[in-house]
Coordinates of C-alpha atoms and ligand atoms in Angstrom, one line a residue:
M1 CA 0.0 0.0 -0.2
K2 CA 1.4 3.6 -0.8
P3 CA 1.8 5.5 2.2
R4 CA -0.2 8.5 2.9
I5 CA 1.7 11.6 2.5
G6 CA 0.6 15.4 3.0
I7 CA 0.4 18.4 5.6
H8 CA 1.0 17.2 9.2
A9 CA 0.8 20.4 11.2
L10 CA 1.2 24.2 10.6
G11 CA 2.8 27.3 12.0
L12 CA 2.0 31.0 11.3
A13 CA 3.9 33.9 11.9
V14 CA 2.8 37.4 11.0
P15 CA 4.1 41.1 11.8
R16 CA 2.9 42.4 15.3
R17 CA 1.2 45.8 13.1
Y18 CA -1.6 46.0 10.7
V19 CA -3.5 48.7 9.4
D20 CA -7.3 49.1 8.7
M21 CA -8.1 49.1 5.1
E22 CA -10.9 51.4 5.5
E23 CA -8.9 53.9 7.2
L24 CA -6.2 53.6 4.3
A25 CA -8.8 54.0 1.4
R26 CA -10.1 57.1 3.2
A27 CA -6.2 58.2 3.9
R28 CA -5.9 57.7 0.0
G29 CA -9.0 59.4 -1.1
V30 CA -10.4 55.9 -2.2
A31 CA -14.0 55.0 -1.7
P32 CA -13.4 52.7 1.1
D33 CA -15.5 49.6 -0.9
K34 CA -13.4 49.5 -3.7
Y35 CA -10.7 48.2 -0.7
L36 CA -13.5 46.2 1.2
L37 CA -15.8 45.0 -1.5
G38 CA -13.8 45.5 -4.9
L39 CA -10.7 44.0 -3.4
G40 CA -12.4 42.0 -0.5
A41 CA -9.5 43.4 2.1
R42 CA -10.3 44.1 5.6
E43 CA -6.8 45.0 7.3
M44 CA -3.1 44.5 6.1
A45 CA -0.2 43.3 7.6
V46 CA 2.7 46.1 8.3
A47 CA 6.6 44.5 8.5
E48 CA 9.0 46.8 10.3
P49 CA 12.9 46.1 9.5
G50 CA 13.4 43.7 12.6
E51 CA 10.1 41.7 11.1
D52 CA 12.4 40.3 7.9
T53 CA 11.7 37.2 5.5
V54 CA 14.1 35.3 8.0
A55 CA 12.7 36.3 11.0
L56 CA 8.8 35.4 10.2
A57 CA 10.1 32.4 8.4
A58 CA 11.8 30.8 11.8
L59 CA 8.7 31.9 14.2
A60 CA 6.4 30.0 12.2
A61 CA 8.6 27.3 11.7
R62 CA 9.2 27.1 15.4
R63 CA 5.2 26.9 15.7
A64 CA 4.8 24.4 13.1
L65 CA 7.3 22.3 15.2
A66 CA 5.2 23.1 18.3
A67 CA 2.3 22.0 17.3
S68 CA 3.6 18.5 15.6
E69 CA 4.9 15.7 18.1
I70 CA 7.6 15.3 15.5
S71 CA 11.1 16.1 16.9
R72 CA 13.8 18.3 15.2
Q73 CA 15.7 14.6 15.2
Q74 CA 13.2 13.1 13.0
L75 CA 13.5 16.0 10.2
G76 CA 15.6 15.4 6.8
M77 CA 14.6 18.2 4.6
L78 CA 14.2 21.9 5.0
V79 CA 12.8 23.9 2.2
V80 CA 12.5 27.6 2.4
G81 CA 10.2 29.0 -0.6
T82 CA 10.6 32.8 -1.0
E83 CA 11.0 35.9 -3.3
T84 CA 12.0 38.2 -0.4
G85 CA 15.5 36.6 0.0
V86 CA 17.9 38.4 2.2
D87 CA 21.3 37.3 0.3
H88 CA 22.5 36.4 -3.0
S89 CA 24.0 33.5 -2.1
K90 CA 23.1 32.3 1.8
P91 CA 19.5 31.0 1.7
V92 CA 16.8 32.0 4.3
A93 CA 16.6 28.2 5.0
S94 CA 20.2 28.3 6.0
F95 CA 19.2 31.1 8.7
V96 CA 16.2 29.0 9.6
H97 CA 18.3 25.9 10.2
G98 CA 20.3 27.8 12.5
L99 CA 17.9 29.5 14.5
L100 CA 16.0 26.6 15.2
D101 CA 19.4 24.3 15.9
L102 CA 18.0 21.6 13.4
P103 CA 20.4 18.5 13.0
S104 CA 23.4 18.9 10.5
A105 CA 22.2 16.0 8.6
M106 CA 19.4 17.4 6.4
R107 CA 19.1 19.2 2.9
V108 CA 18.3 22.7 3.6
Y109 CA 17.4 25.1 0.7
D110 CA 15.5 27.5 -0.6
C111 CA 13.0 27.3 -3.8
Q112 CA 12.0 30.6 -6.0
H113 CA 9.3 31.4 -8.5
A114 CA 7.4 34.2 -7.1
C115 CA 4.4 33.0 -5.1
Y116 CA 4.9 29.5 -6.4
G117 CA 8.1 28.8 -4.5
G118 CA 6.9 27.6 -1.2
T119 CA 4.8 24.8 -3.6
A120 CA 8.1 23.9 -5.2
G121 CA 9.0 22.9 -1.7
L122 CA 6.1 21.4 -0.7
M123 CA 6.0 19.0 -3.7
A124 CA 10.0 18.4 -3.7
A125 CA 9.1 17.6 0.4
V126 CA 6.4 15.1 -0.8
E127 CA 8.0 13.1 -3.4
W128 CA 11.3 12.8 -1.5
I129 CA 9.0 11.3 1.0
A130 CA 6.6 9.4 -1.8
S131 CA 10.7 8.0 -3.2
G132 CA 11.4 6.8 0.0
A133 CA 14.6 8.8 0.0
A134 CA 13.3 10.2 3.2
D135 CA 13.6 6.9 5.0
G136 CA 11.0 7.6 7.5
R137 CA 12.2 11.2 8.2
A138 CA 9.7 14.3 7.7
A139 CA 10.4 17.5 5.8
L140 CA 10.2 21.1 7.4
V141 CA 8.6 23.7 4.1
V142 CA 8.3 27.2 4.9
C143 CA 6.6 30.0 3.2
S144 CA 7.9 33.7 4.4
D145 CA 7.7 36.9 2.2
I146 CA 7.2 40.6 2.4
A147 CA 4.9 41.6 0.2
R148 CA 5.8 45.5 -1.2
Y149 CA 4.5 47.8 -3.9
G150 CA 5.0 51.1 -2.1
V151 CA 3.0 54.1 -0.7
G152 CA 0.4 55.5 -2.7
T153 CA 0.8 52.8 -5.9
P154 CA -2.7 50.7 -7.4
G155 CA -0.8 47.6 -5.5
E156 CA -0.6 49.3 -2.3
P157 CA -4.0 47.8 -1.1
T158 CA -2.6 44.2 -2.0
Q159 CA 0.4 44.9 0.1
G160 CA 0.8 41.9 3.4
A161 CA 3.6 40.1 4.7
G162 CA 3.7 36.6 7.0
A163 CA 5.0 33.0 7.0
V164 CA 3.4 29.9 6.9
A165 CA 5.5 26.9 7.9
M166 CA 4.6 23.1 7.2
V167 CA 5.9 20.0 8.6
I168 CA 5.2 17.5 5.7
A169 CA 5.0 13.8 6.6
T170 CA 3.6 10.5 6.6
N171 CA 0.2 9.5 8.1
P172 CA -0.4 13.8 8.2
G173 CA -2.7 15.7 10.6
L174 CA -4.4 18.3 8.3
I175 CA -4.6 16.9 4.9
E176 CA -3.4 13.8 2.8
L177 CA -2.2 15.2 -0.7
D178 CA -3.5 13.2 -3.8
V179 CA 0.5 12.4 -4.5
G180 CA 1.0 12.5 -8.6
I181 CA -2.5 14.2 -9.2
S182 CA -1.7 18.0 -10.6
G183 CA -2.2 19.8 -13.2
A184 CA 0.6 22.3 -14.3
A185 CA 0.7 25.7 -16.4
S186 CA 3.7 27.7 -17.0
T187 CA 4.5 31.0 -19.1
H188 CA 7.1 33.5 -20.1
V189 CA 5.4 36.7 -19.1
H190 CA 6.0 39.9 -17.4
D191 CA 3.3 40.3 -15.1
F192 CA 5.0 41.1 -11.7
W193 CA 9.0 40.9 -11.2
R194 CA 11.3 42.4 -8.9
P195 CA 14.7 43.6 -10.5
L196 CA 17.7 42.8 -8.1
G197 CA 18.1 45.7 -6.1
R198 CA 14.6 46.7 -5.3
R199 CA 12.4 46.7 -2.9
E200 CA 9.3 47.4 -4.6
A201 CA 7.9 44.9 -7.0
E202 CA 7.2 46.1 -10.8
V203 CA 3.7 44.8 -11.7
D204 CA 1.6 45.4 -14.8
G205 CA -1.9 44.5 -12.6
H206 CA -4.7 44.2 -14.5
Y207 CA -2.3 42.1 -17.0
S208 CA -1.2 39.9 -13.9
V209 CA -4.9 39.0 -13.1
Q210 CA -5.3 37.6 -16.6
C211 CA -2.4 35.8 -16.4
Y212 CA -3.5 34.4 -13.4
L213 CA -6.8 33.5 -14.8
D214 CA -5.1 31.9 -18.0
A215 CA -2.9 29.9 -15.5
V216 CA -5.5 28.5 -13.5
A217 CA -7.8 27.4 -16.4
T218 CA -4.9 25.1 -17.9
A219 CA -3.8 23.8 -14.5
Y220 CA -7.4 23.1 -13.6
R221 CA -8.0 21.1 -16.7
G222 CA -4.8 19.2 -16.0
W223 CA -5.8 18.3 -12.5
R224 CA -9.2 17.4 -14.0
G225 CA -7.7 15.1 -16.4
R226 CA -5.6 13.3 -14.2
A227 CA -8.3 12.9 -11.2
I228 CA -11.0 11.6 -13.2
E229 CA -8.6 8.9 -15.0
R230 CA -7.5 7.6 -11.4
D231 CA -11.2 8.0 -10.2
V232 CA -10.3 10.5 -7.2
I233 CA -13.0 12.4 -8.6
R234 CA -16.3 11.7 -10.4
R235 CA -16.5 13.0 -14.3
D236 CA -19.9 13.7 -14.2
G237 CA -21.8 17.4 -14.2
M238 CA -19.7 20.4 -13.0
V239 CA -16.3 18.4 -11.5
S240 CA -15.3 21.4 -9.6
E241 CA -18.7 21.1 -7.3
H242 CA -17.5 17.7 -6.5
L243 CA -14.4 19.3 -4.6
A244 CA -16.0 20.0 -0.8
R245 CA -13.6 23.3 -1.0
I246 CA -11.1 25.0 -3.5
C247 CA -8.3 27.2 -2.1
Y248 CA -6.8 29.8 -4.3
H249 CA -3.5 31.7 -4.5
V250 CA -5.2 34.8 -2.9
P251 CA -3.2 38.0 -3.4
F252 CA -6.6 40.1 -2.8
C253 CA -9.9 38.3 -1.5
K254 CA -11.7 38.8 -4.8
M255 CA -9.0 37.4 -6.8
A256 CA -10.5 33.9 -5.5
R257 CA -13.6 35.1 -6.4
K258 CA -12.4 35.8 -10.0
A259 CA -10.4 32.4 -10.0
H260 CA -13.6 30.2 -9.3
L261 CA -16.0 31.6 -11.9
H262 CA -12.9 30.7 -14.3
V263 CA -12.9 27.7 -13.3
R264 CA -16.2 26.8 -13.1
R265 CA -16.4 28.1 -16.9
C266 CA -13.7 25.4 -17.9
D267 CA -16.1 22.6 -17.0
L268 CA -19.0 24.4 -18.5
E269 CA -17.4 24.9 -21.9
D270 CA -15.8 21.5 -21.7
A271 CA -19.1 19.9 -21.1
G272 CA -20.3 21.4 -24.9
A273 CA -23.7 21.9 -23.9
P274 CA -25.4 25.6 -23.9
W275 CA -25.9 27.2 -20.4
D276 CA -28.1 30.4 -19.3
A277 CA -26.1 32.5 -18.4
E278 CA -28.6 34.1 -15.6
A279 CA -28.9 30.9 -13.9
E280 CA -25.1 30.5 -13.9
D281 CA -24.7 33.8 -12.0
A282 CA -27.0 32.5 -9.1
R283 CA -25.4 29.3 -9.1
S284 CA -21.4 30.3 -9.2
A285 CA -22.4 32.6 -6.4
A286 CA -23.6 30.6 -4.0
A287 CA -20.8 28.0 -5.1
F288 CA -18.3 30.7 -4.5
R289 CA -19.9 31.3 -0.9
L290 CA -19.9 27.4 0.0
Q291 CA -16.8 26.2 -1.7
V292 CA -14.4 29.5 -1.6
E293 CA -15.6 31.7 0.9
P294 CA -14.5 29.9 4.2
S295 CA -10.8 29.8 3.1
L296 CA -10.6 33.9 2.5
G297 CA -10.8 34.9 6.6
L298 CA -7.2 35.5 7.6
C299 CA -6.4 36.1 3.9
A300 CA -8.6 39.0 4.4
R301 CA -7.3 40.3 7.9
I302 CA -3.6 39.9 6.6
G303 CA -3.0 40.6 2.7
N304 CA -0.9 39.0 0.4
I305 CA 1.8 36.7 1.9
Y306 CA 3.1 35.4 -1.5
T307 CA 4.6 32.2 -1.1
G308 CA 2.4 31.6 1.7
S309 CA -1.2 32.8 0.5
L310 CA -2.4 29.3 -0.5
Y311 CA -1.4 27.9 2.9
L312 CA -2.8 31.1 4.6
G313 CA -6.2 30.3 2.8
L314 CA -5.6 26.8 3.8
A315 CA -5.0 27.2 7.6
G316 CA -7.8 29.6 7.5
L317 CA -10.4 27.1 6.1
L318 CA -9.1 24.5 8.5
H319 CA -9.4 26.8 11.2
A320 CA -12.9 27.6 10.5
Q321 CA -14.1 24.2 9.1
A322 CA -12.2 21.3 9.9
S323 CA -14.6 19.3 11.9
S324 CA -17.1 19.5 8.8
L325 CA -14.6 18.7 6.2
T326 CA -13.0 15.4 7.5
G327 CA -12.5 13.0 4.8
Q328 CA -13.6 15.3 1.9
R329 CA -11.6 16.5 -0.9
I330 CA -10.0 20.0 -1.3
G331 CA -8.7 21.5 -4.3
L332 CA -5.4 23.8 -4.3
F333 CA -4.4 26.5 -6.7
S334 CA -0.8 27.8 -6.5
Y335 CA 0.1 30.5 -8.9
G336 CA 3.3 32.4 -8.9
S337 CA 3.8 35.4 -11.7
G338 CA 6.2 34.8 -14.6
C339 CA 4.6 32.8 -14.4
T340 CA 3.8 28.9 -13.2
S341 CA 1.1 27.6 -11.1
E342 CA -0.1 24.2 -10.2
F343 CA -3.5 22.9 -9.1
F344 CA -3.5 19.9 -7.0
S345 CA -5.7 18.2 -4.3
G346 CA -6.2 16.3 -0.8
V347 CA -8.0 14.9 1.9
V348 CA -9.0 16.5 5.3
A349 CA -7.4 14.1 8.1
P350 CA -9.9 12.7 10.5
R351 CA -7.9 14.8 13.1
A352 CA -7.7 17.9 11.6
A353 CA -9.5 19.8 13.8
E354 CA -7.5 19.1 16.9
Q355 CA -4.4 19.4 15.1
I356 CA -5.2 22.9 13.3
A357 CA -6.2 24.1 17.0
A358 CA -2.4 23.3 17.8
A359 CA -1.5 25.9 15.7
G360 CA -3.1 28.8 17.8
L361 CA -4.0 30.9 15.0
D362 CA -6.8 33.1 16.9
E363 CA -4.1 34.0 19.7
V364 CA -1.3 34.7 16.6
L365 CA -3.8 37.4 15.1
A366 CA -5.0 38.7 18.7
A367 CA -1.2 39.5 19.6
R368 CA -1.2 42.7 16.8
E369 CA -1.6 46.0 17.1
R370 CA -3.3 48.4 14.7
I371 CA -1.3 51.3 13.8
S372 CA -2.4 54.8 12.2
I373 CA -1.8 55.5 8.4
A374 CA 0.9 57.9 9.3
E375 CA 2.6 55.1 11.5
Y376 CA 2.5 52.7 8.5
E377 CA 4.1 55.4 6.4
Q378 CA 6.5 55.6 8.8
I379 CA 7.8 52.4 9.0
M380 CA 7.3 52.1 5.2
A381 CA 10.1 54.8 4.8
L382 CA 12.8 52.9 7.4
P383 CA 15.9 51.5 5.5
P384 CA 15.7 47.7 5.8
T385 CA 18.5 47.6 7.9
A386 CA 16.9 47.5 11.4
P387 CA 17.8 49.7 14.1
L388 CA 19.3 47.8 17.2
A389 CA 16.0 46.9 18.9
R390 CA 15.9 45.8 22.4
R391 CA 15.8 42.2 23.2
T392 CA 12.9 42.3 25.6
G393 CA 9.8 43.9 26.2
P394 CA 6.5 44.2 24.0
E395 CA 8.4 44.8 20.9
F396 CA 10.4 41.5 20.9
D397 CA 8.3 39.3 23.4
G398 CA 10.9 36.1 22.4
N399 CA 10.0 36.3 18.6
F400 CA 13.0 36.0 16.1
R401 CA 14.2 39.6 15.2
F402 CA 16.7 40.9 12.8
L403 CA 19.0 42.9 14.7
G404 CA 21.4 44.7 11.8
V405 CA 24.6 43.9 9.9
T406 CA 27.6 43.5 11.3
N407 CA 31.0 42.4 9.4
H408 CA 28.4 42.0 6.4
Q409 CA 26.7 39.2 8.6
R410 CA 23.0 39.4 9.5
Q411 CA 22.6 39.0 13.1
Y412 CA 19.2 37.9 15.0
A413 CA 18.0 37.9 18.3
T414 CA 16.5 34.2 19.3
R415 CA 15.2 34.5 22.7
Ligands
HMG1 P1 -7.1 48.9 -9.4 O1 -6.8 49.6 -11.2 O2 -6.2 49.9 -8.4 O3 -8.7 48.7 -9.3 O4 -5.8 47.6 -9.3 P2 -9.4 48.5 -10.1 O5 -10.0 49.7 -10.9 O6 -9.4 47.3 -11.0 O7 -10.8 48.0 -9.2 C1 -11.0 46.8 -8.3 C2 -12.0 46.4 -8.2 O8 -12.9 47.0 -7.0 C3 -12.9 46.2 -9.4 O9 -13.5 45.2 -9.3 C4 -13.8 47.3 -9.2 O10 -14.8 47.2 -9.9 C5 -14.3 47.6 -7.6 P3 -13.7 43.9 -10.4 O11 -14.2 44.4 -11.7 O12 -12.3 43.6 -10.8 O13 -14.3 42.9 -9.9 N1 -14.5 48.7 -7.5 C6 -15.3 49.0 -6.4 N2 -16.5 48.1 -5.6 C7 -17.3 48.9 -4.9 N3 -17.1 50.2 -4.6 C8 -16.4 50.8 -5.5 C9 -15.3 50.5 -6.4 N4 -14.6 50.8 -6.8 C10 -13.5 49.8 -7.8 N5 -16.2 52.0 -4.8 C11 -4.9 45.8 -9.0 C12 -6.4 46.7 -8.4 C13 -5.4 44.4 -8.3 C14 -4.8 45.6 -10.2 C15 -3.7 46.5 -7.9 O14 -4.3 46.4 -6.9 C16 -2.6 45.9 -8.1 O15 -1.7 46.0 -9.0 N6 -2.3 44.7 -7.6 C17 -1.1 44.0 -7.5 C18 -0.8 42.8 -8.8 C19 -2.0 41.5 -8.0 O16 -2.3 41.8 -7.0 N7 -1.6 40.6 -8.8 C20 -2.8 39.9 -8.7 C21 -2.5 38.6 -9.7 S1 -1.0 38.1 -10.0 C22 -0.8 37.0 -8.6 O17 -1.5 36.7 -7.9 C23 0.9 37.1 -8.2 C24 1.3 37.9 -6.8 O18 0.6 37.5 -5.8 C25 2.8 37.8 -7.1 C26 3.4 36.5 -7.1 O19 3.5 35.6 -7.5 O20 4.6 36.7 -6.3 C27 0.7 38.9 -7.0

């Protein structure tokens, strides 16, 4: 019998500060409903220089391990997916490996392809275990990023920051993945990119939305074909409706709605029968509310966290509904600008509710502090080199923290 492999436990780290989107809209002279309804955002995480990609990744990883009964000695692989690395050569994973005092006898590296980097790590970890090379060991996959477009840009309300770390193992506690059943889609496009030396992304915003939709169509069709062929999903009717829930990459919540309508359009077009557009409008709205909306709670309160965005959606979904989803199949879509993407699926594990409770997601969000738009703008104007911060007090609270650079080496507070 094939081993059951998937996401065993997860941990979330977010910056300590956030802004309210209604307040941001007013400050920018924009109708609040554009951000609240047009983009689907409520709050946006704001990272200050001490909360860099490494600090967020290490904190999420420590929390994921604490939420799992798997010990550091049982790990054989650590992969960080990120597009906000801190060095041209030394990976974020190497810093995390040191900060967490992980064993020497393991693979440690970063994966990069915009927001897809974390999924690249997840797939490598799952296939490493499936191949037998893991030899009973587990993997730690961390997605950590800071999404930054700049003050006053169209991308500003779609910023965010945070890290999701996942323990990948056999007999997983959260979701068993359908190993080998996925659909990929890649095209060389300039929808979003960040030239070397730049902190802010370049983006062709509306084009990026179209690139995402083109990708989800191809990737979904690829997954659907394989899933039907291997009897993982029924072929009758609207195949996407046979998935209990679908989590999408969420650069802003409205994007998940657009993606879901597009996936339904693929099913309708491929069925080859005419459909009533008005009836489909009502059906797709209901399908979105049932299948997608429950995964957007955390995303609406944190913003785009790039590589971790899909897994933030998954965490939010399990946090909200794990007990009613036990044994049900959910779809997952990962998109990285540039672009590459993958649609895959998995089944919610029997003890998912208990396992996600161990992640303490409510506590992580409750520890945040709302700041004014003026304070947010001050943080955005700070150079990436952090001032030497206090090692104790409310600013630190025992979290990992970037302290500055000495001798060209990045320094971190660990306790
Ligand atoms: P924009 O031009 O400022 O906004 O940019 P808009 O005019 O398109 O309006 C947005 C929505 O608000 C529209 O809804 C409006 O109708 C609505 P839609 O027509 O799209 O359904 N709206 C209102 N609704 C209610 N009341 C109102 C109101 N006014 C307007 N008063 C854009 C929006 C997303 C393009 C911009 O924020 C941006 O460039 N963001 C960054 C790029 C991005 O997020 N792209 C997503 C796809 S690419 C991706 O996901 C990859 C990524 O994560 C990076 C990676 O892979 O590493 C970004």
